[in-house]
Amino acid sequence: MQRVILIGVIALVLVAIVFFLLQSQQPPQKTPETAATTATKTCSGSPLGYVAPMLVKVVRDAAAAAGLGTGGIQSMGCIEGLRRIQGGARPDIFACVDIELRPDAERAGALQTYSLGRFKLALVCRSPTTLEELASAKTVFADPNKAPIGYRELAAAWMLSRDLGVNLTAKYTALGVRFVYNGTLYIYIPSSLPNTEMIDVAPNLDGAWAKFEAGAGRCMFAYVPFLLGKGLQLRPAGNGTSYWEPYTAEADGRIYYVYVFKPPYDFVEDPPIKAVAVLLGPPVKTIRVGHFEAFVASYTELGNCVIESLKKMDLSKYGFIK
């Protein structure tokens, strides 16, 4: 009997020793407070961002929601931002309105990329405007060498001219832009674009908006999310046409007349023709003009924090279509 008891005691001691050894090999478990502290250390500070003007508000909102500062988020044309990254000046976050540039951003060493969704092209004017009046109205134009809205505008103007018989392209050819169609639309864009009587050139969409607000032109092309980001709440304004839907909007005491394009001119889907923008540089760069879709790319863990915050947001409020 005593022998049985002794064996039982020895077995209990052995089990206790084994349990102790296993526990000592386990890594310490993070308490909720420790995990939260680690996340705070990773997601802290003020990220440097090269951000297309249309995306500044949504990226700043995402950074703020992640507990980050927003002072380092810079408004910058996609192409200009990408060239900086390719030159070695990498930000924490890069946000672009041209999905065609996503492979370039990834090849430049992005940790991850994320699509914000698709969106629509619009025209905003200081007074009611018809398509025929747009052909002869002075407009503000974002330089396609720095901002994708520029070559989207050129492609839309060519398609509208072809389909509706309104000459919207003459004002662009006066800048030195050439349109060549041989089954594919090639848009040749000089590296330097002068101002003319019909067009005032701006370096990016924010610059175009500033000139437009100052009265430099009657109209300008813009993206719907960009207009929403400027505080314009669009209200339907009468019957539309086959090519656009009219709206009015008020912001800072001003009335704006907004025309949101319908397919295929809205670029929510790829255009019915193949279109290529040729930036004559140097260096020469060719870009396929497809549908509108915005993306963000992170180059650091801080940039990842912004992307994770964006994934949790309702992006439809910013004008994006998933």
PDB file of N, CA and C in Angstrom, residues 86-124:
ATOM      1  N   GLN A  86      10.350  57.442 -57.213  1.00  0.00           N
ATOM      2  CA  GLN A  86      11.310  56.733 -58.066  1.00  0.00           C
ATOM      3  C   GLN A  86      12.708  57.322 -57.951  1.00  0.00           C
ATOM      4  N   GLY A  87      12.766  58.608 -57.561  1.00  0.00           N
ATOM      5  CA  GLY A  87      14.057  59.253 -57.370  1.00  0.00           C
ATOM      6  C   GLY A  87      14.658  59.012 -55.995  1.00  0.00           C
ATOM      7  N   GLY A  88      13.949  58.246 -55.153  1.00  0.00           N
ATOM      8  CA  GLY A  88      14.492  57.897 -53.841  1.00  0.00           C
ATOM      9  C   GLY A  88      13.877  58.626 -52.672  1.00  0.00           C
ATOM     10  N   ALA A  89      13.011  59.618 -52.934  1.00  0.00           N
ATOM     11  CA  ALA A  89      12.372  60.379 -51.848  1.00  0.00           C
ATOM     12  C   ALA A  89      11.039  59.731 -51.492  1.00  0.00           C
ATOM     13  N   ARG A  90      11.104  58.630 -50.753  1.00  0.00           N
ATOM     14  CA  ARG A  90       9.892  57.869 -50.445  1.00  0.00           C
ATOM     15  C   ARG A  90       9.130  58.474 -49.270  1.00  0.00           C
ATOM     16  N   PRO A  91       7.820  58.594 -49.394  1.00  0.00           N
ATOM     17  CA  PRO A  91       6.991  59.053 -48.286  1.00  0.00           C
ATOM     18  C   PRO A  91       6.536  57.857 -47.455  1.00  0.00           C
ATOM     19  N   ASP A  92       5.751  58.115 -46.426  1.00  0.00           N
ATOM     20  CA  ASP A  92       5.095  57.019 -45.714  1.00  0.00           C
ATOM     21  C   ASP A  92       3.898  56.510 -46.512  1.00  0.00           C
ATOM     22  N   ILE A  93       3.187  57.446 -47.160  1.00  0.00           N
ATOM     23  CA  ILE A  93       1.968  57.093 -47.882  1.00  0.00           C
ATOM     24  C   ILE A  93       1.906  57.866 -49.198  1.00  0.00           C
ATOM     25  N   PHE A  94       1.481  57.179 -50.237  1.00  0.00           N
ATOM     26  CA  PHE A  94       1.295  57.781 -51.562  1.00  0.00           C
ATOM     27  C   PHE A  94      -0.141  57.487 -51.977  1.00  0.00           C
ATOM     28  N   ALA A  95      -0.876  58.507 -52.383  1.00  0.00           N
ATOM     29  CA  ALA A  95      -2.277  58.325 -52.772  1.00  0.00           C
ATOM     30  C   ALA A  95      -2.480  58.936 -54.149  1.00  0.00           C
ATOM     31  N   CYS A  96      -3.032  58.140 -55.066  1.00  0.00           N
ATOM     32  CA  CYS A  96      -3.108  58.530 -56.470  1.00  0.00           C
ATOM     33  C   CYS A  96      -4.499  58.237 -57.032  1.00  0.00           C
ATOM     34  N   VAL A  97      -4.904  59.040 -57.997  1.00  0.00           N
ATOM     35  CA  VAL A  97      -6.225  58.873 -58.609  1.00  0.00           C
ATOM     36  C   VAL A  97      -6.161  58.090 -59.911  1.00  0.00           C
ATOM     37  N   ASP A  98      -5.000  57.596 -60.271  1.00  0.00           N
ATOM     38  CA  ASP A  98      -4.845  56.899 -61.544  1.00  0.00           C
ATOM     39  C   ASP A  98      -4.371  55.472 -61.305  1.00  0.00           C
ATOM     40  N   ILE A  99      -5.290  54.517 -61.429  1.00  0.00           N
ATOM     41  CA  ILE A  99      -4.977  53.115 -61.163  1.00  0.00           C
ATOM     42  C   ILE A  99      -3.909  52.598 -62.123  1.00  0.00           C
ATOM     43  N   GLU A 100      -3.731  53.253 -63.274  1.00  0.00           N
ATOM     44  CA  GLU A 100      -2.718  52.822 -64.235  1.00  0.00           C
ATOM     45  C   GLU A 100      -1.296  52.972 -63.673  1.00  0.00           C
ATOM     46  N   LEU A 101      -1.158  53.821 -62.656  1.00  0.00           N
ATOM     47  CA  LEU A 101       0.160  54.040 -62.063  1.00  0.00           C
ATOM     48  C   LEU A 101       0.440  53.099 -60.891  1.00  0.00           C
ATOM     49  N   ARG A 102      -0.523  52.260 -60.551  1.00  0.00           N
ATOM     50  CA  ARG A 102      -0.335  51.358 -59.406  1.00  0.00           C
ATOM     51  C   ARG A 102       0.870  50.424 -59.584  1.00  0.00           C
ATOM     52  N   PRO A 103       1.056  49.791 -60.754  1.00  0.00           N
ATOM     53  CA  PRO A 103       2.240  48.934 -60.906  1.00  0.00           C
ATOM     54  C   PRO A 103       3.548  49.690 -60.688  1.00  0.00           C
ATOM     55  N   ASP A 104       3.616  50.954 -61.133  1.00  0.00           N
ATOM     56  CA  ASP A 104       4.828  51.752 -60.926  1.00  0.00           C
ATOM     57  C   ASP A 104       5.070  51.989 -59.441  1.00  0.00           C
ATOM     58  N   ALA A 105       3.987  52.269 -58.718  1.00  0.00           N
ATOM     59  CA  ALA A 105       4.109  52.493 -57.270  1.00  0.00           C
ATOM     60  C   ALA A 105       4.568  51.222 -56.561  1.00  0.00           C
ATOM     61  N   GLU A 106       4.052  50.076 -56.995  1.00  0.00           N
ATOM     62  CA  GLU A 106       4.442  48.806 -56.380  1.00  0.00           C
ATOM     63  C   GLU A 106       5.901  48.472 -56.677  1.00  0.00           C
ATOM     64  N   ARG A 107       6.323  48.717 -57.915  1.00  0.00           N
ATOM     65  CA  ARG A 107       7.724  48.430 -58.280  1.00  0.00           C
ATOM     66  C   ARG A 107       8.702  49.331 -57.530  1.00  0.00           C
ATOM     67  N   ALA A 108       8.218  50.473 -57.070  1.00  0.00           N
ATOM     68  CA  ALA A 108       9.095  51.396 -56.335  1.00  0.00           C
ATOM     69  C   ALA A 108       9.280  50.978 -54.876  1.00  0.00           C
ATOM     70  N   GLY A 109       8.727  49.813 -54.501  1.00  0.00           N
ATOM     71  CA  GLY A 109       8.989  49.281 -53.163  1.00  0.00           C
ATOM     72  C   GLY A 109       7.862  49.417 -52.176  1.00  0.00           C
ATOM     73  N   ALA A 110       6.611  49.514 -52.651  1.00  0.00           N
ATOM     74  CA  ALA A 110       5.476  49.654 -51.739  1.00  0.00           C
ATOM     75  C   ALA A 110       5.319  48.406 -50.867  1.00  0.00           C
ATOM     76  N   LEU A 111       5.002  48.614 -49.588  1.00  0.00           N
ATOM     77  CA  LEU A 111       4.734  47.494 -48.692  1.00  0.00           C
ATOM     78  C   LEU A 111       3.375  46.880 -48.992  1.00  0.00           C
ATOM     79  N   GLN A 112       2.403  47.734 -49.276  1.00  0.00           N
ATOM     80  CA  GLN A 112       1.077  47.271 -49.678  1.00  0.00           C
ATOM     81  C   GLN A 112       0.364  48.390 -50.438  1.00  0.00           C
ATOM     82  N   THR A 113      -0.616  48.002 -51.246  1.00  0.00           N
ATOM     83  CA  THR A 113      -1.464  48.972 -51.941  1.00  0.00           C
ATOM     84  C   THR A 113      -2.915  48.606 -51.677  1.00  0.00           C
ATOM     85  N   TYR A 114      -3.784  49.600 -51.788  1.00  0.00           N
ATOM     86  CA  TYR A 114      -5.206  49.385 -51.485  1.00  0.00           C
ATOM     87  C   TYR A 114      -6.049  50.289 -52.384  1.00  0.00           C
ATOM     88  N   SER A 115      -7.065  49.703 -53.019  1.00  0.00           N
ATOM     89  CA  SER A 115      -7.960  50.468 -53.890  1.00  0.00           C
ATOM     90  C   SER A 115      -9.041  51.153 -53.060  1.00  0.00           C
ATOM     91  N   LEU A 116      -9.214  52.451 -53.290  1.00  0.00           N
ATOM     92  CA  LEU A 116     -10.272  53.202 -52.615  1.00  0.00           C
ATOM     93  C   LEU A 116     -11.606  53.070 -53.344  1.00  0.00           C
ATOM     94  N   GLY A 117     -11.568  52.727 -54.622  1.00  0.00           N
ATOM     95  CA  GLY A 117     -12.792  52.584 -55.403  1.00  0.00           C
ATOM     96  C   GLY A 117     -12.766  53.463 -56.643  1.00  0.00           C
ATOM     97  N   ARG A 118     -13.843  53.358 -57.411  1.00  0.00           N
ATOM     98  CA  ARG A 118     -13.963  54.130 -58.646  1.00  0.00           C
ATOM     99  C   ARG A 118     -14.730  55.424 -58.386  1.00  0.00           C
ATOM    100  N   PHE A 119     -14.725  56.327 -59.390  1.00  0.00           N
ATOM    101  CA  PHE A 119     -15.390  57.620 -59.216  1.00  0.00           C
ATOM    102  C   PHE A 119     -15.683  58.219 -60.574  1.00  0.00           C
ATOM    103  N   LYS A 120     -16.381  59.356 -60.581  1.00  0.00           N
ATOM    104  CA  LYS A 120     -16.868  59.936 -61.833  1.00  0.00           C
ATOM    105  C   LYS A 120     -16.198  61.269 -62.163  1.00  0.00           C
ATOM    106  N   LEU A 121     -16.147  61.549 -63.469  1.00  0.00           N
ATOM    107  CA  LEU A 121     -15.652  62.832 -63.965  1.00  0.00           C
ATOM    108  C   LEU A 121     -16.801  63.835 -64.011  1.00  0.00           C
ATOM    109  N   ALA A 122     -16.486  65.091 -63.705  1.00  0.00           N
ATOM    110  CA  ALA A 122     -17.501  66.147 -63.718  1.00  0.00           C
ATOM    111  C   ALA A 122     -16.908  67.430 -64.291  1.00  0.00           C
ATOM    112  N   LEU A 123     -17.783  68.334 -64.649  1.00  0.00           N
ATOM    113  CA  LEU A 123     -17.415  69.686 -65.065  1.00  0.00           C
ATOM    114  C   LEU A 123     -18.056  70.641 -64.066  1.00  0.00           C
ATOM    115  N   VAL A 124     -17.294  71.596 -63.563  1.00  0.00           N
ATOM    116  CA  VAL A 124     -17.844  72.593 -62.645  1.00  0.00           C
ATOM    117  C   VAL A 124     -17.662  73.971 -63.268  1.00  0.00           C
TER     118      VAL A 124
END
